[in-house]
């Protein structure tokens, strides 16, 4: 099925101009039809095109891809910053998924317990991931970190008339903010937990988007996600919507930091 970036299930008024991609909804093993779609996509986007496909498809003597080391345990003396860096490094080792098909179906309205099963499947299969999958994986791997709050931070951007969607897992720890996630661009995923306000973090993302000629249109900020992997709670992905097109920078900072203060009281 075709989905908008970020797995939006309903098309908006702007949907005709949104960048779409495919989702593997059949699970594993991957169906032949899904494989065919992926091969066609990579043949179109890879610099070597069909030549690259012919070189590796159905070959039996390809080198074994190493399994990334899972960061499930940490030394007691390791700082939260270092733990988050290890988790981000694990995601990077999985690599970004350029096949045009998201391997794992993430239904945002599933209870946290169900989404954590998705995270376990990601770790078992050890396949490349996209941004939404990285958020779910990040939630699983940060569960139980004392003092660490996690919430979704989503962006809608415009590039040459096409709308793009992206989401990271924002982190709050001891009054500072950062993020972990996955993107084609290094600057649009990991952020050390060193930003003194949530608005500073948001504006840093905006600045990085500008480097790639993207204009931030809207930002969605969720609510803190519980640390109980067996919870039947549903993640709040959009507690507040910030419209960059209609607000000044001062108004954006006020709305974002007001929401950050509210989250601290929850």
Short mmCIF file of C-alpha atoms in Angstrom, two decimals:
data_model
loop_
_atom_site.label_atom_id
_atom_site.label_comp_id
_atom_site.label_asym_id
_atom_site.label_seq_id
_atom_site.Cartn_x
_atom_site.Cartn_y
_atom_site.Cartn_z
CA UNK A 1 0.00 0.00 0.00
CA UNK A 2 1.14 3.53 -0.68
CA UNK A 3 1.72 5.66 2.39
CA UNK A 4 2.82 9.23 2.94
CA UNK A 5 6.21 9.72 4.62
CA UNK A 6 5.45 9.20 8.29
CA UNK A 7 2.72 6.61 7.53
CA UNK A 8 -0.13 9.12 7.51
CA UNK A 9 -3.20 6.99 6.86
CA UNK A 10 -5.44 9.82 5.63
CA UNK A 11 -4.60 12.06 2.72
CA UNK A 12 -4.63 15.79 3.35
CA UNK A 13 -5.63 18.54 0.97
CA UNK A 14 -1.95 18.76 0.05
CA UNK A 15 -1.59 15.02 -0.52
CA UNK A 16 -1.23 15.33 -4.28
CA UNK A 17 2.13 17.02 -3.73
CA UNK A 18 3.39 14.71 -0.98
CA UNK A 19 6.30 12.34 -1.41
CA UNK A 20 4.97 8.78 -1.12
CA UNK A 21 6.65 5.46 -0.46
CA UNK A 22 5.63 1.82 -0.11
CA UNK A 23 5.16 -0.18 3.07
CA UNK A 24 5.72 -3.93 3.41
CA UNK A 25 2.42 -5.00 4.99
CA UNK A 26 2.84 -8.75 4.48
CA UNK A 27 5.55 -9.25 7.11
CA UNK A 28 8.32 -11.82 6.73
CA UNK A 29 9.35 -13.61 4.61
CA UNK A 30 8.83 -10.76 2.14
CA UNK A 31 6.44 -11.59 -0.70
CA UNK A 32 7.69 -11.84 -4.29
CA UNK A 33 5.53 -8.90 -5.38
CA UNK A 34 7.16 -6.69 -2.75
CA UNK A 35 10.63 -7.81 -3.85
CA UNK A 36 9.82 -6.92 -7.45
CA UNK A 37 8.68 -3.44 -6.44
CA UNK A 38 11.91 -2.87 -4.51
CA UNK A 39 14.15 -4.04 -7.36
CA UNK A 40 12.34 -1.76 -9.80
CA UNK A 41 12.70 1.20 -7.45
CA UNK A 42 16.42 0.77 -6.81
CA UNK A 43 17.02 0.28 -10.54
CA UNK A 44 15.43 3.71 -11.09
CA UNK A 45 17.24 5.60 -8.31
CA UNK A 46 20.66 3.93 -8.14
CA UNK A 47 23.38 5.65 -10.23
CA UNK A 48 24.22 2.33 -11.95
CA UNK A 49 20.57 1.45 -12.50
CA UNK A 50 19.77 -2.02 -13.83
CA UNK A 51 23.48 -2.82 -14.11
CA UNK A 52 23.73 -2.81 -10.31
CA UNK A 53 20.61 -5.00 -10.02
CA UNK A 54 21.98 -7.55 -12.50
CA UNK A 55 25.28 -7.66 -10.63
CA UNK A 56 23.83 -8.69 -7.27
CA UNK A 57 20.33 -10.10 -7.77
CA UNK A 58 20.03 -13.84 -7.11
CA UNK A 59 23.79 -14.15 -6.56
CA UNK A 60 24.69 -16.79 -4.00
CA UNK A 61 28.28 -15.74 -3.24
CA UNK A 62 27.68 -12.23 -1.91
CA UNK A 63 29.57 -11.32 1.29
CA UNK A 64 27.74 -11.84 4.57
CA UNK A 65 26.40 -8.61 6.08
CA UNK A 66 27.52 -8.33 9.74
CA UNK A 67 24.85 -8.05 12.45
CA UNK A 68 25.15 -4.78 14.40
CA UNK A 69 25.80 -5.11 18.12
CA UNK A 70 22.61 -4.53 20.09
CA UNK A 71 22.96 -1.90 22.85
CA UNK A 72 20.74 -3.71 25.35
CA UNK A 73 23.03 -3.44 28.38
CA UNK A 74 25.20 -0.58 29.56
CA UNK A 75 27.91 -0.24 32.19
CA UNK A 76 26.49 1.38 35.35
CA UNK A 77 28.99 4.24 35.12
CA UNK A 78 28.06 5.12 31.52
CA UNK A 79 26.45 8.53 31.12
CA UNK A 80 23.02 8.98 29.54
CA UNK A 81 24.67 10.93 26.73
CA UNK A 82 26.94 7.99 25.91
CA UNK A 83 24.05 5.52 26.10
CA UNK A 84 22.08 7.58 23.60
CA UNK A 85 25.13 7.81 21.33
CA UNK A 86 25.48 4.00 21.43
CA UNK A 87 21.81 3.60 20.49
CA UNK A 88 22.21 6.07 17.64
CA UNK A 89 25.32 4.25 16.42
CA UNK A 90 23.33 1.01 16.37
CA UNK A 91 20.68 2.63 14.18
CA UNK A 92 23.37 3.96 11.86
CA UNK A 93 24.86 0.46 11.63
CA UNK A 94 21.44 -0.84 10.54
CA UNK A 95 21.66 1.81 7.78
CA UNK A 96 18.99 3.95 6.19
CA UNK A 97 16.52 2.10 3.98
CA UNK A 98 16.90 3.29 0.37
CA UNK A 99 14.81 0.51 -1.19
CA UNK A 100 11.68 2.67 -1.43
CA UNK A 101 9.75 0.19 0.74
CA UNK A 102 9.49 0.44 4.51
CA UNK A 103 10.09 -3.09 5.79
CA UNK A 104 8.12 -2.86 9.04
CA UNK A 105 4.54 -1.62 9.18
CA UNK A 106 4.17 0.90 12.02
CA UNK A 107 0.56 1.62 12.94
CA UNK A 108 0.71 4.73 15.07
CA UNK A 109 -2.51 3.98 16.94
CA UNK A 110 -1.32 0.59 18.19
CA UNK A 111 -0.73 0.30 21.94
CA UNK A 112 2.87 0.70 23.07
CA UNK A 113 3.06 -3.03 23.84
CA UNK A 114 2.31 -3.83 20.19
CA UNK A 115 4.80 -1.28 18.90
CA UNK A 116 7.47 -2.78 21.16
CA UNK A 117 6.84 -6.12 19.42
CA UNK A 118 7.63 -4.29 16.17
CA UNK A 119 10.88 -3.10 17.74
CA UNK A 120 11.82 -6.66 18.67
CA UNK A 121 11.14 -7.74 15.11
CA UNK A 122 13.41 -4.98 13.81
CA UNK A 123 16.20 -6.20 16.05
CA UNK A 124 15.70 -9.82 14.96
CA UNK A 125 15.66 -9.04 11.24
CA UNK A 126 18.41 -6.39 11.44
CA UNK A 127 17.28 -4.65 8.25
CA UNK A 128 17.70 -1.01 7.19
CA UNK A 129 15.09 1.34 8.66
CA UNK A 130 13.36 4.65 8.02
CA UNK A 131 12.59 7.47 10.44
CA UNK A 132 9.32 6.18 11.92
CA UNK A 133 10.81 2.74 12.55
CA UNK A 134 13.78 4.42 14.25
CA UNK A 135 11.46 6.23 16.66
CA UNK A 136 9.85 2.95 17.74
CA UNK A 137 13.25 1.28 18.05
CA UNK A 138 14.54 4.24 20.04
CA UNK A 139 11.63 4.01 22.47
CA UNK A 140 12.39 0.33 23.11
CA UNK A 141 16.11 0.90 23.63
CA UNK A 142 15.65 3.88 25.98
CA UNK A 143 12.98 2.24 28.14
CA UNK A 144 14.02 2.33 31.79
CA UNK A 145 16.62 5.11 31.49
CA UNK A 146 16.15 7.07 34.68
CA UNK A 147 15.36 10.73 34.20
CA UNK A 148 15.01 10.41 30.41
CA UNK A 149 11.75 11.58 28.86
CA UNK A 150 10.94 10.76 25.23
CA UNK A 151 8.39 12.29 22.86
CA UNK A 152 7.78 12.46 19.12
CA UNK A 153 8.99 15.49 17.18
CA UNK A 154 7.64 15.60 13.61
CA UNK A 155 8.39 17.91 10.70
CA UNK A 156 6.55 18.75 7.49
CA UNK A 157 8.81 20.50 5.00
CA UNK A 158 8.56 21.81 1.46
CA UNK A 159 11.19 21.20 -1.20
CA UNK A 160 10.46 22.48 -4.70
CA UNK A 161 6.72 22.09 -4.20
CA UNK A 162 6.93 18.57 -2.75
CA UNK A 163 5.95 17.98 0.88
CA UNK A 164 8.22 15.75 2.96
CA UNK A 165 7.55 14.30 6.42
CA UNK A 166 10.10 13.33 9.03
CA UNK A 167 9.98 12.30 12.67
CA UNK A 168 12.61 11.86 15.40
CA UNK A 169 12.49 10.77 19.02
CA UNK A 170 13.14 13.90 21.06
CA UNK A 171 14.89 13.44 24.39
CA UNK A 172 14.63 15.52 27.54
CA UNK A 173 17.15 14.95 30.35
CA UNK A 174 18.02 17.21 33.28
CA UNK A 175 16.58 20.27 31.60
CA UNK A 176 18.36 19.78 28.27
CA UNK A 177 17.06 18.46 24.96
CA UNK A 178 18.34 16.32 22.11
CA UNK A 179 17.13 13.65 19.69
CA UNK A 180 17.84 10.27 18.15
CA UNK A 181 16.50 8.89 14.89
CA UNK A 182 17.23 8.04 11.29
CA UNK A 183 17.49 10.16 8.16
CA UNK A 184 19.29 10.33 4.84
CA UNK A 185 21.00 13.40 6.28
CA UNK A 186 23.20 13.13 9.36
CA UNK A 187 22.11 16.55 10.63
CA UNK A 188 18.44 15.52 10.67
CA UNK A 189 18.62 12.65 13.14
CA UNK A 190 21.00 12.63 16.13
CA UNK A 191 21.27 15.69 18.32
CA UNK A 192 23.28 15.53 21.59
CA UNK A 193 21.27 16.33 24.69
CA UNK A 194 22.78 19.78 25.09
CA UNK A 195 20.09 22.19 23.89
CA UNK A 196 18.93 24.40 26.72
CA UNK A 197 15.34 24.63 25.50
CA UNK A 198 13.06 22.66 23.24
CA UNK A 199 12.74 25.64 20.92
CA UNK A 200 16.55 25.70 20.51
CA UNK A 201 16.37 22.08 19.37
CA UNK A 202 13.52 22.79 16.95
CA UNK A 203 15.28 25.81 15.45
CA UNK A 204 18.47 23.77 15.04
CA UNK A 205 16.52 21.27 12.95
CA UNK A 206 15.07 24.14 10.95
CA UNK A 207 18.55 25.50 10.29
CA UNK A 208 19.73 22.08 9.10
CA UNK A 209 16.73 21.79 6.80
CA UNK A 210 17.65 25.13 5.23
CA UNK A 211 21.04 23.68 4.26
CA UNK A 212 19.17 21.25 2.01
CA UNK A 213 16.78 23.92 0.69
CA UNK A 214 13.81 22.62 2.68
CA UNK A 215 11.34 25.06 4.22
CA UNK A 216 9.77 23.91 7.49
CA UNK A 217 6.00 24.29 7.21
CA UNK A 218 4.73 22.64 10.39
CA UNK A 219 6.10 20.94 13.50
CA UNK A 220 4.18 18.49 15.66
CA UNK A 221 5.21 17.75 19.23
CA UNK A 222 3.81 14.81 21.17
CA UNK A 223 3.55 14.00 24.86
CA UNK A 224 5.97 12.02 27.06
CA UNK A 225 5.97 8.28 26.33
CA UNK A 226 5.71 5.91 29.28
CA UNK A 227 8.65 3.60 30.01
CA UNK A 228 6.48 0.51 30.43
CA UNK A 229 6.96 -1.69 27.35
CA UNK A 230 3.83 -3.66 28.29
CA UNK A 231 1.62 -0.58 28.46
CA UNK A 232 -1.64 -0.42 26.54
CA UNK A 233 -1.33 3.35 26.25
CA UNK A 234 -1.25 4.86 22.77
CA UNK A 235 1.52 7.30 21.88
CA UNK A 236 0.38 10.91 21.57
CA UNK A 237 2.12 12.05 18.38
CA UNK A 238 0.53 15.51 18.15
CA UNK A 239 -0.22 17.31 21.38
CA UNK A 240 0.63 20.64 19.77
CA UNK A 241 0.94 21.75 16.14
CA UNK A 242 3.21 24.69 15.33
CA UNK A 243 2.55 26.39 12.00
CA UNK A 244 5.85 27.94 10.92
CA UNK A 245 4.15 29.63 7.97
CA UNK A 246 1.91 31.78 10.16
CA UNK A 247 4.01 32.54 13.25
CA UNK A 248 7.04 34.68 13.96
CA UNK A 249 10.17 33.10 15.43
CA UNK A 250 9.33 34.61 18.83
CA UNK A 251 5.81 33.18 18.70
CA UNK A 252 7.13 29.77 17.69
CA UNK A 253 9.63 29.76 20.57
CA UNK A 254 6.88 30.80 23.01
CA UNK A 255 4.49 28.04 21.90
CA UNK A 256 7.16 25.34 21.82
CA UNK A 257 8.63 26.18 25.23
CA UNK A 258 5.17 26.57 26.78
CA UNK A 259 4.43 23.02 25.68
CA UNK A 260 7.80 21.86 27.07
CA UNK A 261 6.90 23.30 30.48
CA UNK A 262 3.53 21.57 30.39
CA UNK A 263 5.24 18.25 29.63
CA UNK A 264 7.47 18.65 32.69
CA UNK A 265 4.38 18.90 34.89
CA UNK A 266 2.89 15.63 33.58
#
